[in-house]
mmCIF file of C-alpha atoms in Angstrom:
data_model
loop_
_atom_site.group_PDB
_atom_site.id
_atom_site.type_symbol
_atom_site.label_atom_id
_atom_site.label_comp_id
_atom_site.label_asym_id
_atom_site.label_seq_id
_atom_site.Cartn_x
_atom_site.Cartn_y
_atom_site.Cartn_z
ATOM 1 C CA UNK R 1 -18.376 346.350 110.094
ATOM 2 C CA UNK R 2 -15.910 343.561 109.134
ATOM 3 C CA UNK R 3 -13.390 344.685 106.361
ATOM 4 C CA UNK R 4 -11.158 342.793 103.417
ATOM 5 C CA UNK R 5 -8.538 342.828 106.131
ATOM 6 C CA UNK R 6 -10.464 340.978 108.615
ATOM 7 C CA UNK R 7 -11.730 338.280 106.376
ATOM 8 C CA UNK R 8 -8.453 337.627 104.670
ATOM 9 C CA UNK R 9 -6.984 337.527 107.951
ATOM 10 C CA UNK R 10 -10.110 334.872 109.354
ATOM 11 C CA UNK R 11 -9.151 332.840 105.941
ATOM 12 C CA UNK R 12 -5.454 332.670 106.238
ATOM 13 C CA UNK R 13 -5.685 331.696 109.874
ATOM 14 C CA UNK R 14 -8.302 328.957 108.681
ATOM 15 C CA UNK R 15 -5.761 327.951 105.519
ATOM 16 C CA UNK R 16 -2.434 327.745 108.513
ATOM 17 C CA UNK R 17 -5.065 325.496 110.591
ATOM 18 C CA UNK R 18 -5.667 323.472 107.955
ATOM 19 C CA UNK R 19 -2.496 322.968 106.000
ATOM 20 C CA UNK R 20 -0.429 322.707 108.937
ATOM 21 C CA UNK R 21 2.580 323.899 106.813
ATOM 22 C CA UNK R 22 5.994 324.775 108.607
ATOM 23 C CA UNK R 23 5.495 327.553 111.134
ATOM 24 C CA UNK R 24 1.644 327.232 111.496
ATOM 25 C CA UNK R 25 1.282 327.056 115.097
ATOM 26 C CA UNK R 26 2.817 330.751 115.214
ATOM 27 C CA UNK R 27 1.064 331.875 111.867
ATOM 28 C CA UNK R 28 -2.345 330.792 113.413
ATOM 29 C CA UNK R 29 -1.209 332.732 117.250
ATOM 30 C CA UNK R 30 -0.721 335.932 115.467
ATOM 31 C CA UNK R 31 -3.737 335.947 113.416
ATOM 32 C CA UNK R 32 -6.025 335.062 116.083
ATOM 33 C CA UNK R 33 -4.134 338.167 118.822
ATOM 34 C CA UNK R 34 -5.145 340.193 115.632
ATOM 35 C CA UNK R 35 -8.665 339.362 115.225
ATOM 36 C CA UNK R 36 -8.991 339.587 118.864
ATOM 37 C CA UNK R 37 -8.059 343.263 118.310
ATOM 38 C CA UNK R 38 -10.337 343.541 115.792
ATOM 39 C CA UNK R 39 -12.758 342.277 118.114
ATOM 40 C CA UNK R 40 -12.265 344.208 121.369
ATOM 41 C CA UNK R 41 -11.921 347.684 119.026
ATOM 42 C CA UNK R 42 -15.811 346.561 117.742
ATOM 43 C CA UNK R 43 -16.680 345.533 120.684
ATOM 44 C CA UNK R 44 -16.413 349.403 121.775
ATOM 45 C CA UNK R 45 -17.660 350.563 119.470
ATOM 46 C CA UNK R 46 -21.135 348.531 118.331
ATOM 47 C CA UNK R 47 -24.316 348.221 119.853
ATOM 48 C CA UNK R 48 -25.755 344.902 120.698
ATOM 49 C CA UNK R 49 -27.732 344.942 117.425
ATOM 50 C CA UNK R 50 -24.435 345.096 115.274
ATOM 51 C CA UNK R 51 -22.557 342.536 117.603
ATOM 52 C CA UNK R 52 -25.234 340.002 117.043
ATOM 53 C CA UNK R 53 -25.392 340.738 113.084
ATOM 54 C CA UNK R 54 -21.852 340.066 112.778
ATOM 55 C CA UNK R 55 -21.733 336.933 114.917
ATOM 56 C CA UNK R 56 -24.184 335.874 112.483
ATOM 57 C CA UNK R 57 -22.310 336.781 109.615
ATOM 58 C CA UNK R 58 -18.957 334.480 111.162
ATOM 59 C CA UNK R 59 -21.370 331.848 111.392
ATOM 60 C CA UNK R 60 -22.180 331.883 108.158
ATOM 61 C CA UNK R 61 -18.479 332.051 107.097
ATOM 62 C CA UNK R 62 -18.078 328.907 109.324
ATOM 63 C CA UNK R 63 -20.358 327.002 107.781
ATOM 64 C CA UNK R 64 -19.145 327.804 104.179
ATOM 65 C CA UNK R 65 -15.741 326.511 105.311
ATOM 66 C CA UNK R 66 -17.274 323.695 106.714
ATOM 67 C CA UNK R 67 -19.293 322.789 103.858
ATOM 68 C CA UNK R 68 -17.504 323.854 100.649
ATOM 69 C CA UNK R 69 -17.066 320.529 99.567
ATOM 70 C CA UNK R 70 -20.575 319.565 99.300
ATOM 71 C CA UNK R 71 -23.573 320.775 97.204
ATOM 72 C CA UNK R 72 -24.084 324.394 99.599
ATOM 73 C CA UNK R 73 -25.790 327.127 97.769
ATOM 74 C CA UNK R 74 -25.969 330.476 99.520
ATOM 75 C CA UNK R 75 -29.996 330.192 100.688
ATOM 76 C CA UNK R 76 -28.465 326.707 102.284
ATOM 77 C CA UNK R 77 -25.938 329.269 104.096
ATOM 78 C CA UNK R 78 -28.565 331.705 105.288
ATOM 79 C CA UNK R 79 -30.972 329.243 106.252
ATOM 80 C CA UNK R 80 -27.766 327.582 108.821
ATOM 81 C CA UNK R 81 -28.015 331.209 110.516
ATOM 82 C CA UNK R 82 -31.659 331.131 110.435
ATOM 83 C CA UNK R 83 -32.076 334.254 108.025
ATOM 84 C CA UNK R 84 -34.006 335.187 105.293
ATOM 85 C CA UNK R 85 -32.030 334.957 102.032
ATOM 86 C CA UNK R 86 -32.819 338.268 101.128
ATOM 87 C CA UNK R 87 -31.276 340.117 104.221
ATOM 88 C CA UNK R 88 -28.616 337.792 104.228
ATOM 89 C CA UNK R 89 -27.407 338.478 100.764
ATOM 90 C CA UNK R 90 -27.833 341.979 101.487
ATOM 91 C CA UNK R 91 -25.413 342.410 104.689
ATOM 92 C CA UNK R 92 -23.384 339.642 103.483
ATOM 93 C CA UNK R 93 -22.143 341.505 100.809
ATOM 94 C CA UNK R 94 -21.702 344.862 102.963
ATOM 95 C CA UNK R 95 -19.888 343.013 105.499
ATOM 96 C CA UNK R 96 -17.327 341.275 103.647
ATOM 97 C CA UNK R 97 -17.275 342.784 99.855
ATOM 98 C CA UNK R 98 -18.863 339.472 98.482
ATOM 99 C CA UNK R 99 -22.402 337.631 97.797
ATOM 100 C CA UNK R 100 -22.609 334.660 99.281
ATOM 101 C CA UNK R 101 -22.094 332.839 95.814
ATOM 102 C CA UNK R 102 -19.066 334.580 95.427
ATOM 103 C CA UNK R 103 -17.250 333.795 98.813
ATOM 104 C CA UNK R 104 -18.351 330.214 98.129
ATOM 105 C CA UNK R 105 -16.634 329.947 94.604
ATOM 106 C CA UNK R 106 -13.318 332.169 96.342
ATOM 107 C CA UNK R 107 -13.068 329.624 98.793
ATOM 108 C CA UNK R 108 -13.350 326.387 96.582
ATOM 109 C CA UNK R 109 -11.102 327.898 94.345
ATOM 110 C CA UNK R 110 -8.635 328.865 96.972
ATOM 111 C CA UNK R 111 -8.445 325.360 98.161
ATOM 112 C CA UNK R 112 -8.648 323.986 94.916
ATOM 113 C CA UNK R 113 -5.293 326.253 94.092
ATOM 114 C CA UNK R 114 -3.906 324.467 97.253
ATOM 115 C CA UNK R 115 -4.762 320.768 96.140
ATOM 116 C CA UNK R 116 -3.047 321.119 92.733
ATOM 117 C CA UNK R 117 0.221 322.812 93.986
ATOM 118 C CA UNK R 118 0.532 319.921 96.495
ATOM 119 C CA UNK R 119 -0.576 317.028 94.601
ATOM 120 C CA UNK R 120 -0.599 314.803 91.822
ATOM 121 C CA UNK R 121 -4.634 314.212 92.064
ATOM 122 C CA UNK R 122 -6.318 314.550 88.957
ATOM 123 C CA UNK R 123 -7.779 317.784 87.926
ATOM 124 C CA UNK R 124 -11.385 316.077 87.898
ATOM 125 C CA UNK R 125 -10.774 314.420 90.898
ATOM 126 C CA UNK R 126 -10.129 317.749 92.283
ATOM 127 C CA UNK R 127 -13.089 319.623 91.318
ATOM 128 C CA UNK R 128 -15.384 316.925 92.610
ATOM 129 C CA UNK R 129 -13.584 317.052 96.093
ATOM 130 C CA UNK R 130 -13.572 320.977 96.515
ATOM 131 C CA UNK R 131 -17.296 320.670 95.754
ATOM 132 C CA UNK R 132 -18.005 321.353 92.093
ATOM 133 C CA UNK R 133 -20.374 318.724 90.741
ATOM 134 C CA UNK R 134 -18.980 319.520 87.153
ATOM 135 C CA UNK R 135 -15.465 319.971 86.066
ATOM 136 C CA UNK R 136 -16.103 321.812 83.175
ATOM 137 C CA UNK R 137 -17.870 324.720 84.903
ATOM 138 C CA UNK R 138 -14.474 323.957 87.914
ATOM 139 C CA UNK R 139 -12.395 324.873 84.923
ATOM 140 C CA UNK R 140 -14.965 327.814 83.962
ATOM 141 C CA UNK R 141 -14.681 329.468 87.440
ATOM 142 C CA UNK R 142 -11.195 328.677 88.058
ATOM 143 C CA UNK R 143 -10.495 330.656 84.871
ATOM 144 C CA UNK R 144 -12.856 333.599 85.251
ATOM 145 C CA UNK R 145 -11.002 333.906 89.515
ATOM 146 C CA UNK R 146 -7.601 333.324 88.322
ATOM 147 C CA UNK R 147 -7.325 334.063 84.879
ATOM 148 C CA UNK R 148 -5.810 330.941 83.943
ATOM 149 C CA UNK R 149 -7.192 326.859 83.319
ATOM 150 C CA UNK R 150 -6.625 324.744 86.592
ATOM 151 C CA UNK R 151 -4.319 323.426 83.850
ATOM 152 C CA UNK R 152 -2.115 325.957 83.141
ATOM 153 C CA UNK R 153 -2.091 327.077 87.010
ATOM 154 C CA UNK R 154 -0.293 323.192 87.597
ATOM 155 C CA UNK R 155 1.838 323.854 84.582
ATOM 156 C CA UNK R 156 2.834 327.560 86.224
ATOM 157 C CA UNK R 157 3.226 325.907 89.544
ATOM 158 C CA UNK R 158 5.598 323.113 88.396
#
């Protein structure tokens, strides 16, 4: 079963890919020789059944950071792996700690984080591009994840 450590370690190898910031190429090497360890120790250890379930699930986690930025809700998600919502939700959540919902919001709100410490864009413009279709309920979430405005998170960052 996949663990905080492995999904933080799938998103911050996604985040180096992405950002291409100053020592990505061997930020993204080591993560990927670790989840390749992570891999061969499951792939011990699991029957077929379990392999299949968690390919499933990195599918799903795929398309979420594929597809943040537009109008995804989590049935959209399962329906990509060809799931029923209900069993989706359900080992979603056991596999990585998270509903669906909740891993969607995390990773809109991580980018967003990104997008104001490394630009001048608007704070609207933002929401709308890490795919919130209102910017009151962006500054809602951002709040309730963070603790802080998307506001006062620019002002901290400054």
């Amino acid at each position: 079963i996949m663990n905080q450590d492995i999904i933080h370690l799938f998103y911050r190898g996604i985040e180096a890919a992405q950002h291409m910031e100053k020592g990505y190429q061997q930020l993204l090497g080591g993560c990927v020789n670790m989840l390749l360890g992570y891999i061969s120790a499951y792939d011990n250890t699991s029957s077929q059944a379990e392999k299949e379930t968690a390919e499933d699930i990195h599918q799903a986690l795929l398309f979420i950071h594929n597809n943040y930025q537009k109008d995804i809700r989590s049935e959209d998600v399962a329906r990509a792996i060809k799931w029923g919502y209900s069993r989706f939700r359900k080992v979603f959540l056991q596999q990585t700690g998270m509903t669906p919902y909740q891993y969607i919001q995390e990773t809109r709100i991580k980018q967003s984080k990104y997008l104001i410490m490394n630009s001048t864009k608007p704070l609207k413009e933002i929401a709308y591009e890490v795919g919130f279709n209102n910017p009151d309920y962006f500054s809602t979430a951002f709040r309730r994840i963070t603790g802080l405005s998307p506001a006062e998170f620019r002002k901290e960052e400054a």
